[in-house]
Structures are given as C-alpha cells and as structure tokens.
C-alpha cells in the first residue's frame, strides 16, 4: 500500500480546511459587498423617487399649477443626470420624457414598470436591458388623470458599482491568496523540520536493527524531536554496551567453564595413565570433585539467571536462621581465603530473629558476595563480616573487604546483568545481578559502598519474620 507522508496528510487536513475557509470568506465577503452596494443604490434611488413624488404631489394638489408643465420642468432640470435618469411613461406604456433627452426605443422592456402596473403602486428591477447594460430601476405609478402620464421611472447604470464590487472582491481574494501562500510556506518549513529528522531517525534506527550502533543522530533543535534524537542516541549507546557486555559474557562464561573442564580432563588422563599410584589417584579425584562442584555451581547460577530472565525464578520460603546460612558460607570460604593469604574475620552474634526466606538462595547470595570480596582482594587483605539488627524489624549483614574497590563510574552499574567493572579477575558479571534479585524477592535491599583502591562493603538488609 502506498504510504501517505506527513506533508500529504498536513496538506489534506490543514491546508484543505484553511483553503476552504478562505474561499468561503472570499465568497461571503463579495456577496456582502454586493448586497451592501446594491441595497445602498436601491435606497438612494427610492429616496430620490420619493423626493420627486413629493414635488409632483404638491403640483397635483394645486389646481392653479399645470401638472404637465411641472413634470416637464422637473425632468428637464433633473440635477443628477450623471448619476441616474428620470423618465416619465405615458398612457401608451412608452417613455415620453427623459432627463437625458434621449427617448428609448419603444420595444425596450421595462420590468419595473410592468411590476408597478400590476401592483398599482411601484416596481423595482435589477438586470440587463436590451442594450446589454446592467441597470437598476424603480418605478412609481402616478395617480390617474396625471396629464396623460402613468408613471415615473428612475434608472441608473450599475456598471460602475459592479466594477467597484469586482475590485473589492479581487483585493479580498489577493489578501486571502497571500495568507494561503504564507500558510503553505510556513507549514512546509514546519513540516520539513519534523519530517526530515524523523526520516533520519528512521534510517538510523534501521541501521541499529542491523546491528550497526556506530552512527548517531545530530540534534538540530532543543524541542521534542531533539529529545527524541537524544533518546535514540542514548538507546544506541545502551544497546552497544549491552551487545558488548553480552559478547564479553559469552566469552567469560566459556572461559569459566573451560578452566575446570581442563583440570578435570587433565586429572582424568593422569589417573588413567597411572591407576596404581594411590596418592595421584586420590589427589586427582579431589580436584575432579571440587572442579565438578565449581562447574555445577556455575551452571546453577546460569540457570537461575535464565529463570529470572523468563520470570520463572521462584523461592522456597520457610522460617530460617540466617546466622546458620551465613556461618556455612563463611566456613566454606575461610579456608580458601587463608590459602590466598586473606583473613576472614567473622563477628558472629549470639542470636538474631528468624527470617522467612529461602535458605539455599540466601546462602547462595552470601557465598557470592564473600567470593567477590576474596576475589577482588589481594594477598594480605582482610574480609570482615558482621551481622546485626539495623532496627527492630531488619537484619543487616555487612561484608567488607580491603580489596581493589570499584570506581564511582562503575559503582552504579555493577548490579546490572553482564556488567564487569574488573576484567582482570574471573567472573561472568551476573553474580551481583542474581544476588540483588534474590534479596529484592525477600523484600530486602542489597547496597554496595566502595572506594577505589581502598575496599568495598556490601550491605544486605532483610526483614525479620513478623
Ligand atoms: P563477576 O562474576 O564479574 O564478579 P559480579 O556480578 O559478581 O560479577 O560483579 C560485578 C562487578 O562488580 C565485578 O566485575 C567487579 O568489577 C565488581 N565487584 C563486585 N564485588 C566487588 C568487590 N568486593 N570488590 C571490587 N569489585 C567488586
């Protein structure tokens, strides 16, 4: 289907309406002007006719005056000869006297006279006469016995009036046309200022859809379109970042999976080649066991992450002792930390209220955070863990380290999936995202405070069971 552009829609919707309105204005204006001029002319003719009629009335009523002579005098001395013609019609229905001196041909029709005859008083006519000239005429019947005269007529040419009306209409049309041109010019400028950037945004978005995030849209104005450009540019940056994070995630995960697999494969081959060396077999089996455990933990974390993405991640909640799970996690990592020259100090409180939660998931969170604290610390570092009541209804668990810390630029993003601030250490970049989600699902909060080069504190707040 052929698409309708914004410009075309504007032309149809707005310009069409404006043009129709202006056309109606011209038509109504010219009709009004014509009406005004014609009724003024008619009024003027009638007033002059009344004046003549008054004069004649006086002479008609005066027995000493000659009515016929009076009629002649009035017609011959008619002072407005240039504006209108005064005519007198006789009993033979033909014009007998005119103020101009020219008697019209006897066949000329006189619709005003015909109308006056039938009404018995007066008649009026506007239109063309046999000469083709446009005229306006009024006719007044004279009383009977008016010296052989039956009516007086006043006729004026409308040529001049029509020319006047035409000039006013032409002026009105010119003004409307000018308005239309102005509307079209400003409208086209306005539409272009929308249509061109929108087209640019469209073509840029198409490139994003094909995976090319290198282009950016240049913002021209600080308006809604400008804002849209900013949003699209920001979206492209975010997409580019998420694309690179995803690629990095795939490579880190493959790497993470490969390391234990290499160890398992290596030890399996070693054991295979010396099945009788009990010491080697025992050591190999230990390594295979711990590396398999690491692998399954990693796969578990990936599965949890994938469940979270699909919204299928559920908790198995029960009344639980948070100190037992934290103690377990600390125990698992103390030995590992010691091997790496890192001290784990756990200030275990005697007792804390119960929490209603999923103990395996919460232990998983503690393991994750403690693992990070050790992973991002160097030899000689200290990881301190404490658990306390932050207020009457919340338990607070702080896990602090003296490691590399996180830069202020990275700090707000470390809880984002795939985000890795530190690429020198192993890790998939989803550990904190998963931990944060689990804590949130318990109605708690996971906050990170860090100073680059000094260390990091992860604070977990959980509500106690009511
Ligand atoms: P990873 O598997 O990369 O550790 P996480 O989601 O657990 O992923 O952490 C995200 C990022 O946060 C890490 O890449 C790291 O840069 C930073 N980070 C997390 N914990 C710490 C910490 N204790 N000290 C310094 N940086 C940390």
PDB file of N, CA and C and ligand atoms in Angstrom, residues 368 372-373 375-376 401 404-406 414 419-422 426-433 456, ligand 1:
ATOM      1  N   UNK A 368      28.191 -15.777  47.177  1.00  0.00           N
ATOM      2  CA  UNK A 368      28.539 -14.920  46.042  1.00  0.00           C
ATOM      3  C   UNK A 368      29.277 -13.667  46.480  1.00  0.00           C
ATOM      4  N   UNK A 372      33.204 -12.712  45.985  1.00  0.00           N
ATOM      5  CA  UNK A 372      33.653 -11.460  45.345  1.00  0.00           C
ATOM      6  C   UNK A 372      34.669 -10.740  46.225  1.00  0.00           C
ATOM      7  N   UNK A 373      34.361 -10.675  47.540  1.00  0.00           N
ATOM      8  CA  UNK A 373      35.245  -9.952  48.460  1.00  0.00           C
ATOM      9  C   UNK A 373      36.649 -10.553  48.429  1.00  0.00           C
ATOM     10  N   UNK A 375      37.813 -12.544  45.926  1.00  0.00           N
ATOM     11  CA  UNK A 375      38.304 -12.497  44.535  1.00  0.00           C
ATOM     12  C   UNK A 375      38.932 -11.139  44.204  1.00  0.00           C
ATOM     13  N   UNK A 376      38.302 -10.066  44.705  1.00  0.00           N
ATOM     14  CA  UNK A 376      38.796  -8.733  44.358  1.00  0.00           C
ATOM     15  C   UNK A 376      39.748  -8.169  45.417  1.00  0.00           C
ATOM     16  N   UNK A 401      35.606  -5.628  52.443  1.00  0.00           N
ATOM     17  CA  UNK A 401      36.955  -6.101  52.094  1.00  0.00           C
ATOM     18  C   UNK A 401      37.893  -4.921  51.941  1.00  0.00           C
ATOM     19  N   UNK A 404      40.419  -4.095  45.789  1.00  0.00           N
ATOM     20  CA  UNK A 404      40.668  -3.052  44.784  1.00  0.00           C
ATOM     21  C   UNK A 404      39.576  -1.981  44.739  1.00  0.00           C
ATOM     22  N   UNK A 405      38.397  -2.260  45.239  1.00  0.00           N
ATOM     23  CA  UNK A 405      37.310  -1.268  45.215  1.00  0.00           C
ATOM     24  C   UNK A 405      36.730  -1.093  43.813  1.00  0.00           C
ATOM     25  N   UNK A 406      35.727  -0.260  43.729  1.00  0.00           N
ATOM     26  CA  UNK A 406      35.036  -0.037  42.434  1.00  0.00           C
ATOM     27  C   UNK A 406      35.053   1.467  42.165  1.00  0.00           C
ATOM     28  N   UNK A 414      27.326  -1.986  38.654  1.00  0.00           N
ATOM     29  CA  UNK A 414      27.793  -3.355  38.936  1.00  0.00           C
ATOM     30  C   UNK A 414      26.676  -4.359  39.202  1.00  0.00           C
ATOM     31  N   UNK A 419      27.447  -6.915  33.677  1.00  0.00           N
ATOM     32  CA  UNK A 419      28.392  -5.812  33.833  1.00  0.00           C
ATOM     33  C   UNK A 419      29.596  -6.240  34.666  1.00  0.00           C
ATOM     34  N   UNK A 420      30.784  -6.045  34.069  1.00  0.00           N
ATOM     35  CA  UNK A 420      32.017  -6.367  34.792  1.00  0.00           C
ATOM     36  C   UNK A 420      32.854  -5.109  34.854  1.00  0.00           C
ATOM     37  N   UNK A 421      33.171  -4.661  36.074  1.00  0.00           N
ATOM     38  CA  UNK A 421      33.982  -3.459  36.191  1.00  0.00           C
ATOM     39  C   UNK A 421      35.458  -3.846  36.144  1.00  0.00           C
ATOM     40  N   UNK A 422      35.728  -5.073  36.547  1.00  0.00           N
ATOM     41  CA  UNK A 422      37.112  -5.507  36.625  1.00  0.00           C
ATOM     42  C   UNK A 422      37.298  -6.725  35.714  1.00  0.00           C
ATOM     43  N   UNK A 426      38.434 -13.534  37.134  1.00  0.00           N
ATOM     44  CA  UNK A 426      37.422 -14.397  36.529  1.00  0.00           C
ATOM     45  C   UNK A 426      36.016 -13.947  36.968  1.00  0.00           C
ATOM     46  N   UNK A 427      35.024 -14.322  36.222  1.00  0.00           N
ATOM     47  CA  UNK A 427      33.650 -13.957  36.617  1.00  0.00           C
ATOM     48  C   UNK A 427      32.787 -13.689  35.399  1.00  0.00           C
ATOM     49  N   UNK A 428      31.493 -13.972  35.569  1.00  0.00           N
ATOM     50  CA  UNK A 428      30.574 -13.837  34.426  1.00  0.00           C
ATOM     51  C   UNK A 428      29.855 -12.495  34.417  1.00  0.00           C
ATOM     52  N   UNK A 429      29.881 -11.781  35.538  1.00  0.00           N
ATOM     53  CA  UNK A 429      29.188 -10.482  35.592  1.00  0.00           C
ATOM     54  C   UNK A 429      27.713 -10.601  35.912  1.00  0.00           C
ATOM     55  N   UNK A 430      27.282 -11.810  36.349  1.00  0.00           N
ATOM     56  CA  UNK A 430      25.854 -11.922  36.678  1.00  0.00           C
ATOM     57  C   UNK A 430      25.631 -12.190  38.166  1.00  0.00           C
ATOM     58  N   UNK A 431      26.731 -12.445  38.905  1.00  0.00           N
ATOM     59  CA  UNK A 431      26.609 -12.805  40.329  1.00  0.00           C
ATOM     60  C   UNK A 431      25.822 -11.780  41.127  1.00  0.00           C
ATOM     61  N   UNK A 432      26.193 -10.493  41.029  1.00  0.00           N
ATOM     62  CA  UNK A 432      25.517  -9.457  41.808  1.00  0.00           C
ATOM     63  C   UNK A 432      24.093  -9.228  41.316  1.00  0.00           C
ATOM     64  N   UNK A 433      23.879  -9.391  40.011  1.00  0.00           N
ATOM     65  CA  UNK A 433      22.527  -9.208  39.464  1.00  0.00           C
ATOM     66  C   UNK A 433      21.589 -10.252  40.068  1.00  0.00           C
ATOM     67  N   UNK A 456      35.599  -2.437  49.523  1.00  0.00           N
ATOM     68  CA  UNK A 456      34.174  -2.440  49.209  1.00  0.00           C
ATOM     69  C   UNK A 456      33.392  -3.007  50.383  1.00  0.00           C
TER      70      UNK A 456
HETATM   71  P1  LIG B   1      31.669 -11.119  38.484  1.00  0.00           P
HETATM   72  O1  LIG B   1      31.296 -12.521  38.138  1.00  0.00           O
HETATM   73  O2  LIG B   1      32.393 -10.412  37.373  1.00  0.00           O
HETATM   74  O3  LIG B   1      32.329 -10.974  39.784  1.00  0.00           O
HETATM   75  P2  LIG B   1      29.503  -9.799  39.765  1.00  0.00           P
HETATM   76  O4  LIG B   1      28.103  -9.506  39.265  1.00  0.00           O
HETATM   77  O5  LIG B   1      29.617 -10.610  40.972  1.00  0.00           O
HETATM   78  O6  LIG B   1      30.265 -10.376  38.536  1.00  0.00           O
HETATM   79  O7  LIG B   1      30.186  -8.404  39.986  1.00  0.00           O
HETATM   80  C1  LIG B   1      30.111  -7.386  39.033  1.00  0.00           C
HETATM   81  C2  LIG B   1      31.332  -6.500  39.066  1.00  0.00           C
HETATM   82  O8  LIG B   1      31.336  -5.769  40.296  1.00  0.00           O
HETATM   83  C3  LIG B   1      32.612  -7.265  39.067  1.00  0.00           C
HETATM   84  O9  LIG B   1      33.060  -7.459  37.730  1.00  0.00           O
HETATM   85  C4  LIG B   1      33.562  -6.356  39.817  1.00  0.00           C
HETATM   86  O10 LIG B   1      34.169  -5.434  38.963  1.00  0.00           O
HETATM   87  C5  LIG B   1      32.666  -5.597  40.759  1.00  0.00           C
HETATM   88  N1  LIG B   1      32.744  -6.117  42.146  1.00  0.00           N
HETATM   89  C6  LIG B   1      31.858  -6.918  42.775  1.00  0.00           C
HETATM   90  N2  LIG B   1      32.248  -7.143  44.070  1.00  0.00           N
HETATM   91  C7  LIG B   1      33.383  -6.467  44.248  1.00  0.00           C
HETATM   92  C8  LIG B   1      34.293  -6.296  45.349  1.00  0.00           C
HETATM   93  N3  LIG B   1      34.072  -6.866  46.527  1.00  0.00           N
HETATM   94  N4  LIG B   1      35.375  -5.511  45.169  1.00  0.00           N
HETATM   95  C9  LIG B   1      35.593  -4.920  43.973  1.00  0.00           C
HETATM   96  N5  LIG B   1      34.799  -5.049  42.899  1.00  0.00           N
HETATM   97  C10 LIG B   1      33.708  -5.817  43.019  1.00  0.00           C
END
